PDB file of C-alpha atoms in Angstrom:
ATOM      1  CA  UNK A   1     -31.003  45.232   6.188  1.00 90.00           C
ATOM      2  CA  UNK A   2     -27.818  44.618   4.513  1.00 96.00           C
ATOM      3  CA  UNK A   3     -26.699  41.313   6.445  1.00 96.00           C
ATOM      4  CA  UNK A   4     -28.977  38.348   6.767  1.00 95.00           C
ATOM      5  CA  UNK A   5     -27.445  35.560   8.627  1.00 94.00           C
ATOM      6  CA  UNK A   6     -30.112  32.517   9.401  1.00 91.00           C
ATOM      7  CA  UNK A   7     -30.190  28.149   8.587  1.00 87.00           C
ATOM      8  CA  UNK A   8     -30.524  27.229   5.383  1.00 87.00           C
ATOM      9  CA  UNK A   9     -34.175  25.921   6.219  1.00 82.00           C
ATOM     10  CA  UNK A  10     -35.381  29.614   6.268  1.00 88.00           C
ATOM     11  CA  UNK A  11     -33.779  30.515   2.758  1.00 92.00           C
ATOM     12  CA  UNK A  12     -35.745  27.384   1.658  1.00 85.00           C
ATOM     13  CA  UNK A  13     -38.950  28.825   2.383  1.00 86.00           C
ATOM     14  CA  UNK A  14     -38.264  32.754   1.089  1.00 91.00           C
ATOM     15  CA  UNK A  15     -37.699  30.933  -2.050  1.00 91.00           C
ATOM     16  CA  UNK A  16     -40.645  28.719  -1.883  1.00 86.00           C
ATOM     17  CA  UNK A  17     -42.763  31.066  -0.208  1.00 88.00           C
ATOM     18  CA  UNK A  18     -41.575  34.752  -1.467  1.00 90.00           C
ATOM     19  CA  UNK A  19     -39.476  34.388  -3.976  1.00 89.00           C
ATOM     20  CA  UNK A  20     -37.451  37.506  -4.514  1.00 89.00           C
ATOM     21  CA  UNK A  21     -36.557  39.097  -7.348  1.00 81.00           C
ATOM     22  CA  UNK A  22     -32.582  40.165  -8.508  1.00 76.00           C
ATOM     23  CA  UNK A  23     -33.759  43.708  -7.489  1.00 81.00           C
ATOM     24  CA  UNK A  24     -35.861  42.978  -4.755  1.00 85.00           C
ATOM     25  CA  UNK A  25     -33.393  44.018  -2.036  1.00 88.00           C
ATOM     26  CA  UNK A  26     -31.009  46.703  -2.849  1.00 91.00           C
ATOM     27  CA  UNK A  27     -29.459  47.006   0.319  1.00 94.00           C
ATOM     28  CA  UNK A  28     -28.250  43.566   1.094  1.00 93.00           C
ATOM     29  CA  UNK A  29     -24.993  43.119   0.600  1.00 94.00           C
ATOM     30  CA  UNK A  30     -24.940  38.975   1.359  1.00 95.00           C
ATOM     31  CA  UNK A  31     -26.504  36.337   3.570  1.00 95.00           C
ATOM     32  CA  UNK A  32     -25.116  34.252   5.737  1.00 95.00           C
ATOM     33  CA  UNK A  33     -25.927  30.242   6.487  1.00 93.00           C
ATOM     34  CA  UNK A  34     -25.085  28.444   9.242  1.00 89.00           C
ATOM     35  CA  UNK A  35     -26.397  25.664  11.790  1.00 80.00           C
ATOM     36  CA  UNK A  36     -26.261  22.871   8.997  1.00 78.00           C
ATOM     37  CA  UNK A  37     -24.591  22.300   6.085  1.00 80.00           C
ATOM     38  CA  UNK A  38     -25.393  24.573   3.087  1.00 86.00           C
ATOM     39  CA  UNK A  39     -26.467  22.037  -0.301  1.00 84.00           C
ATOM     40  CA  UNK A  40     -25.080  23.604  -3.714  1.00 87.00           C
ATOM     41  CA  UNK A  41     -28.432  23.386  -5.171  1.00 85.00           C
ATOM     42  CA  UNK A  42     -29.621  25.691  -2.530  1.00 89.00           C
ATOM     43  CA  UNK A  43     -26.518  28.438  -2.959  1.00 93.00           C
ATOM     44  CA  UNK A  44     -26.897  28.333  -6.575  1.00 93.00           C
ATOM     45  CA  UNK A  45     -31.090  29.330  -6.444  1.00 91.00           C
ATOM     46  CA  UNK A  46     -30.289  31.877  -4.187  1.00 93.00           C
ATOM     47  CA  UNK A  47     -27.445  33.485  -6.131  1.00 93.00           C
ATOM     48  CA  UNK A  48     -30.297  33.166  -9.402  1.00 92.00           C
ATOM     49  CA  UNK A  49     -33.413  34.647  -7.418  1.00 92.00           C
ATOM     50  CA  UNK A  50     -31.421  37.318  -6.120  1.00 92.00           C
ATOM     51  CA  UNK A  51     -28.126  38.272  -7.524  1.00 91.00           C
ATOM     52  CA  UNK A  52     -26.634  38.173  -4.220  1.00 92.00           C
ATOM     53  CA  UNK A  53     -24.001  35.993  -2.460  1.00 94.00           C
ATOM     54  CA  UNK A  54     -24.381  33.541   0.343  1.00 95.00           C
ATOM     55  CA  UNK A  55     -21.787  32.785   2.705  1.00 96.00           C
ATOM     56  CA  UNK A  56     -21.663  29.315   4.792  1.00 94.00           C
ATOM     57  CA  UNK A  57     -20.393  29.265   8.494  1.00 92.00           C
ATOM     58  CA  UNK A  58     -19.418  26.359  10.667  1.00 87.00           C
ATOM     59  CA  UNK A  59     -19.506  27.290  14.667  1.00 86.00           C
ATOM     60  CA  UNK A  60     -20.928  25.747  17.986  1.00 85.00           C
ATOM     61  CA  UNK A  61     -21.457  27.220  21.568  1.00 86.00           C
ATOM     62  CA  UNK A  62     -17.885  26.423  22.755  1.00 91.00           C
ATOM     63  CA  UNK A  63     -16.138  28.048  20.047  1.00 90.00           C
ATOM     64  CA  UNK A  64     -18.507  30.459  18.494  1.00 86.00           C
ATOM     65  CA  UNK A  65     -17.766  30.938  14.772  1.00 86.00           C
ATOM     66  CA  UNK A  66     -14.263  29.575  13.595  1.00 89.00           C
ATOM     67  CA  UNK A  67     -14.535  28.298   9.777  1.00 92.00           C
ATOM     68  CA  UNK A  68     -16.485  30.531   7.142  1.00 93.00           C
ATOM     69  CA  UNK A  69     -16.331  32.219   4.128  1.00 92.00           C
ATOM     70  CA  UNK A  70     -16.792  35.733   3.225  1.00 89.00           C
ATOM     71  CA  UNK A  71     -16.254  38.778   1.109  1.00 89.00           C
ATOM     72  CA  UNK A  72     -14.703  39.174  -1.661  1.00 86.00           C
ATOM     73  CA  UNK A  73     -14.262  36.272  -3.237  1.00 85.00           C
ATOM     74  CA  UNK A  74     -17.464  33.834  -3.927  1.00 88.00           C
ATOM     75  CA  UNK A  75     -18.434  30.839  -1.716  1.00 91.00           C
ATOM     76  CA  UNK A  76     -17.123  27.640  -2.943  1.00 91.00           C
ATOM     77  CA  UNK A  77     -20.222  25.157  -3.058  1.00 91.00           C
ATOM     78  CA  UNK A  78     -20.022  22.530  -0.677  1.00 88.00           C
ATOM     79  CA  UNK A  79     -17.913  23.620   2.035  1.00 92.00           C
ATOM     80  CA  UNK A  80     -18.169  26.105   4.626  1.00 92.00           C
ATOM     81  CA  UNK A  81     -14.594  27.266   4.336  1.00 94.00           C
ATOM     82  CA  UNK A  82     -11.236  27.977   5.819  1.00 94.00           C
ATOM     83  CA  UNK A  83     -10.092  28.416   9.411  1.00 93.00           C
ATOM     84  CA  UNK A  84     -10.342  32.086  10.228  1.00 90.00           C
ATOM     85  CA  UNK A  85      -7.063  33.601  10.625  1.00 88.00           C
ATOM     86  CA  UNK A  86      -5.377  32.849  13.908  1.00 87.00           C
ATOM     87  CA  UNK A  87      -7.880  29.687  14.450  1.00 90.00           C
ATOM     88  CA  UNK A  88      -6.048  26.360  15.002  1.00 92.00           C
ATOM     89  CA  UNK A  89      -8.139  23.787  13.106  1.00 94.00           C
ATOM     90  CA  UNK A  90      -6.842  20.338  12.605  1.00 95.00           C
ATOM     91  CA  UNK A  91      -8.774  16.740  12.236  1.00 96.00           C
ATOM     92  CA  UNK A  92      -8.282  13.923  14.128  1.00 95.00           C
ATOM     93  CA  UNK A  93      -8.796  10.331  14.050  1.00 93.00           C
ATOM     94  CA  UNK A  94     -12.136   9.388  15.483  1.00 86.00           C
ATOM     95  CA  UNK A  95     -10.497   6.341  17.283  1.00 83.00           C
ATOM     96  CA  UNK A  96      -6.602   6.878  18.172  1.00 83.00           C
ATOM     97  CA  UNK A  97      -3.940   9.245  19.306  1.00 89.00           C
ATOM     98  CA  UNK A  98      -4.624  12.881  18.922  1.00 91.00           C
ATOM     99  CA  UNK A  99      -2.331  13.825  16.073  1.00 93.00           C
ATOM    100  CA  UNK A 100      -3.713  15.878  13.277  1.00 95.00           C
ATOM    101  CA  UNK A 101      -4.787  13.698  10.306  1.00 95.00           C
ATOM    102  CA  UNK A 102      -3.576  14.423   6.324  1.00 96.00           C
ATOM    103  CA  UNK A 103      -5.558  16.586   3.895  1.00 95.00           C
ATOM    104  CA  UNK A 104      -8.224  14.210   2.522  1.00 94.00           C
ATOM    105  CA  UNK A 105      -8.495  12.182   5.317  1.00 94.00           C
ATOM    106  CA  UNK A 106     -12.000  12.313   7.243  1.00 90.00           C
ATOM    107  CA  UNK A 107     -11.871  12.641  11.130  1.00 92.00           C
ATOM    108  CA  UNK A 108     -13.035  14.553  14.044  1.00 93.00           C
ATOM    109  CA  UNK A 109     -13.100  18.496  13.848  1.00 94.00           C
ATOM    110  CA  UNK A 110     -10.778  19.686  16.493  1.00 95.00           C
ATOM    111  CA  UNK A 111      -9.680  22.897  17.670  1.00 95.00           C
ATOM    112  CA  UNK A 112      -6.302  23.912  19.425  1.00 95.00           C
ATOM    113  CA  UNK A 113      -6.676  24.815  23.353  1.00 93.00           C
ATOM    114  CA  UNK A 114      -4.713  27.791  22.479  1.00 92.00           C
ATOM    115  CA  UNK A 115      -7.073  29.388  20.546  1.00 92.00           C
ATOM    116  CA  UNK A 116      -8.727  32.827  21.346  1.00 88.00           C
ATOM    117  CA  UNK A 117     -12.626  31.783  21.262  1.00 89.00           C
ATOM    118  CA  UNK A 118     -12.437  28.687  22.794  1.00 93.00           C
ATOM    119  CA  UNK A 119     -14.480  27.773  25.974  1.00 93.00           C
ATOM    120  CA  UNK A 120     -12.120  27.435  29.511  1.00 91.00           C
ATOM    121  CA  UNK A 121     -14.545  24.888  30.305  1.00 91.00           C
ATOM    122  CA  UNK A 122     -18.136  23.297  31.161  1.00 92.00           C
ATOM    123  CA  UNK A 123     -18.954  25.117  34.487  1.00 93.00           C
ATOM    124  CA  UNK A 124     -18.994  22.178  37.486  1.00 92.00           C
ATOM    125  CA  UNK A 125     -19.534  19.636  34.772  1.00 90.00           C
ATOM    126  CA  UNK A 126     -16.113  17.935  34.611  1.00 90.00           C
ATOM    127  CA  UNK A 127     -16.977  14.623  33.289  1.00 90.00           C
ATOM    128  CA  UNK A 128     -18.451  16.030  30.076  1.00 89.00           C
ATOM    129  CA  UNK A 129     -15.504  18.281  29.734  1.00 91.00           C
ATOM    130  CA  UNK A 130     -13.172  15.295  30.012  1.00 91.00           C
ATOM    131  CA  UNK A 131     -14.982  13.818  26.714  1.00 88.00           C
ATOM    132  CA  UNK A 132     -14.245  16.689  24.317  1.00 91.00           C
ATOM    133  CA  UNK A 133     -10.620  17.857  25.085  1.00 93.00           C
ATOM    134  CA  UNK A 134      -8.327  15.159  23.674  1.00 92.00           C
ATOM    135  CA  UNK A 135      -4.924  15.934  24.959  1.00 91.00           C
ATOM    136  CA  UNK A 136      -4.469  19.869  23.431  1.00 94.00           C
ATOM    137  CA  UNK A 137      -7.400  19.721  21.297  1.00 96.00           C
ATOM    138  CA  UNK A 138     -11.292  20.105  21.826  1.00 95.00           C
ATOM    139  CA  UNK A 139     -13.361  18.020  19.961  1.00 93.00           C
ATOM    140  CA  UNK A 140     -17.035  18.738  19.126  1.00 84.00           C
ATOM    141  CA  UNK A 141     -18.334  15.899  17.599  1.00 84.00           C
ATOM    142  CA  UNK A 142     -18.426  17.118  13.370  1.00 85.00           C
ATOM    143  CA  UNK A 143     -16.598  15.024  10.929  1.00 86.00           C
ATOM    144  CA  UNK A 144     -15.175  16.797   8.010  1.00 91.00           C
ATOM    145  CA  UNK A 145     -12.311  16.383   5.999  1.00 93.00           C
ATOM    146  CA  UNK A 146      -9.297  19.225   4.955  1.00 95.00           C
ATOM    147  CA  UNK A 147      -8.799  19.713   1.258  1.00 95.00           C
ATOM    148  CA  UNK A 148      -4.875  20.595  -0.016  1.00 94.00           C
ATOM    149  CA  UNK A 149      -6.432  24.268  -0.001  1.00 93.00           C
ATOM    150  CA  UNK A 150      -7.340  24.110   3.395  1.00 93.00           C
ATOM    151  CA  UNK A 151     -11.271  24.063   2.940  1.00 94.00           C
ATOM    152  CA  UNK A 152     -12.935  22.178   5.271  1.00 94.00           C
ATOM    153  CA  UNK A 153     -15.883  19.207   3.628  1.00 91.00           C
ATOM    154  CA  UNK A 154     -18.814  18.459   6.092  1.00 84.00           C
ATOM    155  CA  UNK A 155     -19.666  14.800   6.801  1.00 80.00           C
ATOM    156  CA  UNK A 156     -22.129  15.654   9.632  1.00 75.00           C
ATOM    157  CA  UNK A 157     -22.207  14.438  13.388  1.00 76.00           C
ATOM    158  CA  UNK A 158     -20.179  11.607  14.313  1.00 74.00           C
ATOM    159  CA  UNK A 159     -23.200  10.604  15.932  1.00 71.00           C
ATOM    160  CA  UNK A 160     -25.199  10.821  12.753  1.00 75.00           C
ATOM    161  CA  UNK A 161     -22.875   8.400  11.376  1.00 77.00           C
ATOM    162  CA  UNK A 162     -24.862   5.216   9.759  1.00 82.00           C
ATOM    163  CA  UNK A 163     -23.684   1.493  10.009  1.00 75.00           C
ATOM    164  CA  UNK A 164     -24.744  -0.062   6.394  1.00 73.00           C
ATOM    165  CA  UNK A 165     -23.186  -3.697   6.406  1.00 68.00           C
ATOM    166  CA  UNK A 166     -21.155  -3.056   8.356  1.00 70.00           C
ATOM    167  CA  UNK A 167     -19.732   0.163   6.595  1.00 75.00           C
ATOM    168  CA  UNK A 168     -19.626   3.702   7.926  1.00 77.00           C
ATOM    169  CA  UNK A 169     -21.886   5.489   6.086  1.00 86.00           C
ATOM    170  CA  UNK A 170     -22.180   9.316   6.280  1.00 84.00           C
ATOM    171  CA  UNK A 171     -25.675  11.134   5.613  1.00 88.00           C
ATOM    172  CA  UNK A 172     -24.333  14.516   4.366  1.00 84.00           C
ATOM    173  CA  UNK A 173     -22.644  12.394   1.505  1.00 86.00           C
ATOM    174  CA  UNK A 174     -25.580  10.771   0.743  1.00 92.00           C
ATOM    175  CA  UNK A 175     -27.900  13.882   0.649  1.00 90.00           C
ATOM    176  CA  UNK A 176     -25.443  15.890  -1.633  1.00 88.00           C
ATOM    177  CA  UNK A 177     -25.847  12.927  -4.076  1.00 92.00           C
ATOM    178  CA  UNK A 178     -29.249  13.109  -3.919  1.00 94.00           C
ATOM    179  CA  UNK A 179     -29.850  16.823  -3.518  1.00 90.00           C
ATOM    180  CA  UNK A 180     -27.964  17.495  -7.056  1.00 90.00           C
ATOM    181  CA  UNK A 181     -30.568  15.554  -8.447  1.00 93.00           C
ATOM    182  CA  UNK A 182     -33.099  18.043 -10.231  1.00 92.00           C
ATOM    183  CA  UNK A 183     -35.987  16.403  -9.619  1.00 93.00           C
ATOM    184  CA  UNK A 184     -35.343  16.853  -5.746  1.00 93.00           C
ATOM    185  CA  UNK A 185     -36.269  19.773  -3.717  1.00 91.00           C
ATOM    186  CA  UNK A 186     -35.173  18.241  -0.154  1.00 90.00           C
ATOM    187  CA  UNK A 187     -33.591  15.280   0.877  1.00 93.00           C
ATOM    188  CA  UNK A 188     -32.161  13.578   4.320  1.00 92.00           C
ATOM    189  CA  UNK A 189     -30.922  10.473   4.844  1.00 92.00           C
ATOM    190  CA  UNK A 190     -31.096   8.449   8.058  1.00 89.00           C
ATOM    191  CA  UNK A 191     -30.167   4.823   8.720  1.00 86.00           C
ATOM    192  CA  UNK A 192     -33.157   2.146   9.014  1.00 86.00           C
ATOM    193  CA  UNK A 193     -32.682  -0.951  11.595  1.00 79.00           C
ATOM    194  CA  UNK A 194     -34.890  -3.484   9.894  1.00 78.00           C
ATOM    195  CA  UNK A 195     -33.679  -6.501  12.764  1.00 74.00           C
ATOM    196  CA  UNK A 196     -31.339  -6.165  15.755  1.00 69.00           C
ATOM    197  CA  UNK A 197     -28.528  -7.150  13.007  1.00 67.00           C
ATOM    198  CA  UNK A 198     -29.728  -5.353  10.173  1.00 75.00           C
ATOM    199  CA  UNK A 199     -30.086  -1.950   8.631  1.00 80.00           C
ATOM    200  CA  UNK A 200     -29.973  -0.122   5.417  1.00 87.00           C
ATOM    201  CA  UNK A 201     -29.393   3.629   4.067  1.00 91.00           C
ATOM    202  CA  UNK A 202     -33.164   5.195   3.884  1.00 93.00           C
ATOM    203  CA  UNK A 203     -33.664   8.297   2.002  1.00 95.00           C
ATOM    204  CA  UNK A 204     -37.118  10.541   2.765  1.00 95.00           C
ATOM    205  CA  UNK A 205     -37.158  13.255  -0.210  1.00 95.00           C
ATOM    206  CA  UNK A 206     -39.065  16.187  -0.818  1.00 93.00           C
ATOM    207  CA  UNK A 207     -40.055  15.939  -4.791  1.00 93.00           C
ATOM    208  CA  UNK A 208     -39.626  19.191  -6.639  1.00 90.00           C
ATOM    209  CA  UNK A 209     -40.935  17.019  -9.821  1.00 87.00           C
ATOM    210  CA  UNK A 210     -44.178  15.184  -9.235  1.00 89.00           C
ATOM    211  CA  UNK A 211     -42.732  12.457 -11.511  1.00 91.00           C
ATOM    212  CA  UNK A 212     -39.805  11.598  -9.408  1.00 93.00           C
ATOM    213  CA  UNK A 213     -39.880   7.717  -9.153  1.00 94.00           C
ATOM    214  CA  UNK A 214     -38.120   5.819  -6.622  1.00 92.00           C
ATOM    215  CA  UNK A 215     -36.085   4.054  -8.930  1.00 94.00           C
ATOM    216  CA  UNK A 216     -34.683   7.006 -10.994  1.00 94.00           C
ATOM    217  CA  UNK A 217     -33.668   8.334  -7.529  1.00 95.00           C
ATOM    218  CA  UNK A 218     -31.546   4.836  -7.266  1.00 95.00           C
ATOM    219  CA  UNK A 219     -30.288   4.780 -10.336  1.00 95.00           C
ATOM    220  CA  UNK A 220     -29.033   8.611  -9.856  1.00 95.00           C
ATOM    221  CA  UNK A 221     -27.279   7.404  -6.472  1.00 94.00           C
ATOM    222  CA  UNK A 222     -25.866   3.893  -8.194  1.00 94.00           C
ATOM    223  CA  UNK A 223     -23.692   6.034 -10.846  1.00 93.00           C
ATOM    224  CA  UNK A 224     -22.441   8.568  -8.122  1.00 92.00           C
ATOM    225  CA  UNK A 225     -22.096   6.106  -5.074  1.00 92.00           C
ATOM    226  CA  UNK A 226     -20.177   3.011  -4.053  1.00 91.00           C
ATOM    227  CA  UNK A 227     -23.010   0.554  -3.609  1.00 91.00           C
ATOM    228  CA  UNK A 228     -22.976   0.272   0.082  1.00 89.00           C
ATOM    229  CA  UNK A 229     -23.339   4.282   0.277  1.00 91.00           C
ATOM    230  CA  UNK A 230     -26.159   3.886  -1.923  1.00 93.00           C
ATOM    231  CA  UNK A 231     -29.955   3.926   0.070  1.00 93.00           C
ATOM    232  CA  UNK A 232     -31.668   0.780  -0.196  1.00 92.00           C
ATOM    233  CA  UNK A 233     -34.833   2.312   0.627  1.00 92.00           C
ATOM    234  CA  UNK A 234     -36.402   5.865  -0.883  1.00 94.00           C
ATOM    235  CA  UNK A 235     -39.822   7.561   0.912  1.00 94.00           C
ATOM    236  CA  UNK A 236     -41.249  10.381  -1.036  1.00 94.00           C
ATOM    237  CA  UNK A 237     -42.579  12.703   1.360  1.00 93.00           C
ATOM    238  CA  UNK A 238     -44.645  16.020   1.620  1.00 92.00           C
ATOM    239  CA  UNK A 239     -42.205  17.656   4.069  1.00 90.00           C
ATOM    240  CA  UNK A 240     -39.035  16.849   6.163  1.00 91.00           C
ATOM    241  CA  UNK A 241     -39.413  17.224   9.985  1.00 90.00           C
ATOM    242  CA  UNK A 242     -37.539  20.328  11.389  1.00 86.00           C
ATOM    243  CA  UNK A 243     -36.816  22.105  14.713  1.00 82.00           C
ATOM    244  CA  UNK A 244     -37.787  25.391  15.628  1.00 76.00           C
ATOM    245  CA  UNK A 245     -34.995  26.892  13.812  1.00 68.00           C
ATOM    246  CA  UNK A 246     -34.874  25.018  10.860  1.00 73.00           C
ATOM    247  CA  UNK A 247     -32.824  21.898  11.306  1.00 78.00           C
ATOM    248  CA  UNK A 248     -33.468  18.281   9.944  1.00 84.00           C
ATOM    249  CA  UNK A 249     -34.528  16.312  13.177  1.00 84.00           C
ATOM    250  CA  UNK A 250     -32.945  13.255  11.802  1.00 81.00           C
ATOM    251  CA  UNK A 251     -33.867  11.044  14.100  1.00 79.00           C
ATOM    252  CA  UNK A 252     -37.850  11.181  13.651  1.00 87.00           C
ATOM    253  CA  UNK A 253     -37.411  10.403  10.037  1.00 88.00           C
ATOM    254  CA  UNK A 254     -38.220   6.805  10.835  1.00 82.00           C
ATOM    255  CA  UNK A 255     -41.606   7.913  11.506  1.00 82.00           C
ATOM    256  CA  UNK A 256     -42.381   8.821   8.217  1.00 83.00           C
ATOM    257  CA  UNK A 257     -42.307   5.555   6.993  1.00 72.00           C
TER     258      UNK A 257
END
C-alpha cells in the first residue's frame, strides 16, 4: 500500500495495538484522516512511530471531499485545511442572512451552489433539501471558523453544540484542551442536563497515565479555558463509545456515568 486513508479511531488502535516502527512500511507514502476531526497529539505520534505524514480531510455525502491537505508541504495541526482549488467555501452566521462571515469569526460551513461536487438535490425529499440550501449556499451542519490564511478550524456539529449557563459551548474546543494534556490518551466532551434548567460541560477521558486525577485535569482546562468552557464534571473511563467506523457516539456518553 502506499495510501492509507481511514478515521482517526483506527490510527488510534495501530498505535496502541501494533505499533509500527519508522521503517516498518516502506511503501507508504502518507495517510489520510477523515470522518472527525484529527487531535495534534494524535498527528504528532504518528509522524514519531512512523516517519510518515498524515493528511486531514473534511467532506460529507453531498459534497464529497472539498477541504484537505496534502503533499508537499506538512499538515498544519489542528485544522483540516484549505478549500481545494475551484471549491467555494465561505461561513455563515448560524442565525441571520446568508452573507459570508470574516476570517475568525465561527459560523456554519457553507458551500457555493456553483460548485462542481455539489449534490443537485435530495431525490423526492424536498423539505429536507429546503433546510440546507440557504439562498446560494448549502449548509451541512459543521461549524468552523476561516483563519487570515484561509485554513479552516473545526468546532464540530452545530448540533453537538453545548448550552453551559447559558453559553455556547463547543466540544471540539474543549477536547483539544484536554487532549494536549499528556496524561490523556482520549477525551470527548458532551454536555450533562443535571435539571430541566441546568447543565454543565462533562468530560469522559481515556487516561494514558494511571495517575491522572480529576482535579489536575481541571486545573489543566482552568489555565487554557474561559471558565464557562471549562467541564464541571471529569469521568475517567476505560474506553470511549464508538461506531462501527470509529467515531465518538457522543450522545451515549451520558451512560458512562
Amino acid at each position: 500500500a502506499t495510501l492509507f486513508a481511514t478515521v482517526p479511531g483506527v490510527y488510534r488502535q495501530i498505535l496502541k495495538y501494533a505499533p509500527p516502527s519508522a521503517g516498518a512500511m516502506p511503501s507508504l507514502r502518507h495517510g489520510l484522516s477523515a470522518g472527525e476531526a484529527l487531535a495534534p497529539e494524535l498527528l504528532e505520534a504518528w509522524r514519531t512511530a512512523t516517519g510518515r505524514e498524515l493528511y486531514e480531510a473534511l467532506g460529507m455525502s453531498e459534497i464529497s471531499t472539498y477541504v484537505s491537505q496534502g503533499p508537499p508541504g506538512p499538515a498544519r495541526p489542528g485544522t483540516p485545511g484549505r478549500p481545494q482549488t475551484g471549491r467555494r467555501v465561505a461561513i455563515l452566521p448560524v442565525d441571520g442572512p446568508a452573507v459570508p462571515l470574516p476570517a475568525g469569526e465561527t459560523g456554519l460551513v457553507a458551500i457555493h451552489r456553483s460548485d462542481p461536487g455539489l449534490m443537485l438535490g435530495y431525490w423526492q425529499r424536498p423539505d429536507e433539501e429546503a433546510v440546507v440550501f440557504r439562498g446560494d449556499w448549502f449548509v451541512g451542519g459543521d461549524l468552523a471558523h476561516q483563519d487570515d490564511d484561509g485554513y479552516l478550524w473545526f468546532h464540530g456539529r452545530a448540533d453537538d453544540i453545548m448550552n453551559a449557563g447559558g453559553y455556547r459551548v463547543s466540544p471540539a474546543e474543549v477536547e483539544a484542551v484536554l487532549a494536549d494534556h499528556p496524561g490523556v490518551a482520549e477525551v470527548a466532551v458532551a454536555e450533562r442536563r443535571l435539571s430541566p434548567t441546568l447543565s454543565i460541560v462533562c468530560a469522559y477521558v481515556v487516561a494514558r497515565d494511571p495517575g491522572l486525577t480529576k482535579a489536575a485535569l481541571l486545573d489543566h482546562a482552568g489555565d487554557r479555558l474561559a471558565a464557562y468552557k471549562c467541564p464541571k464534571e471529569v469521568v475517567l473511563v476505560d474506553s470511549l463509545p464508538r461506531t462501527g467506523n470509529g467515531k465518538v457516539m457522543r450522545r451515549a456518553l451520558h451512560a458512562l456515568g
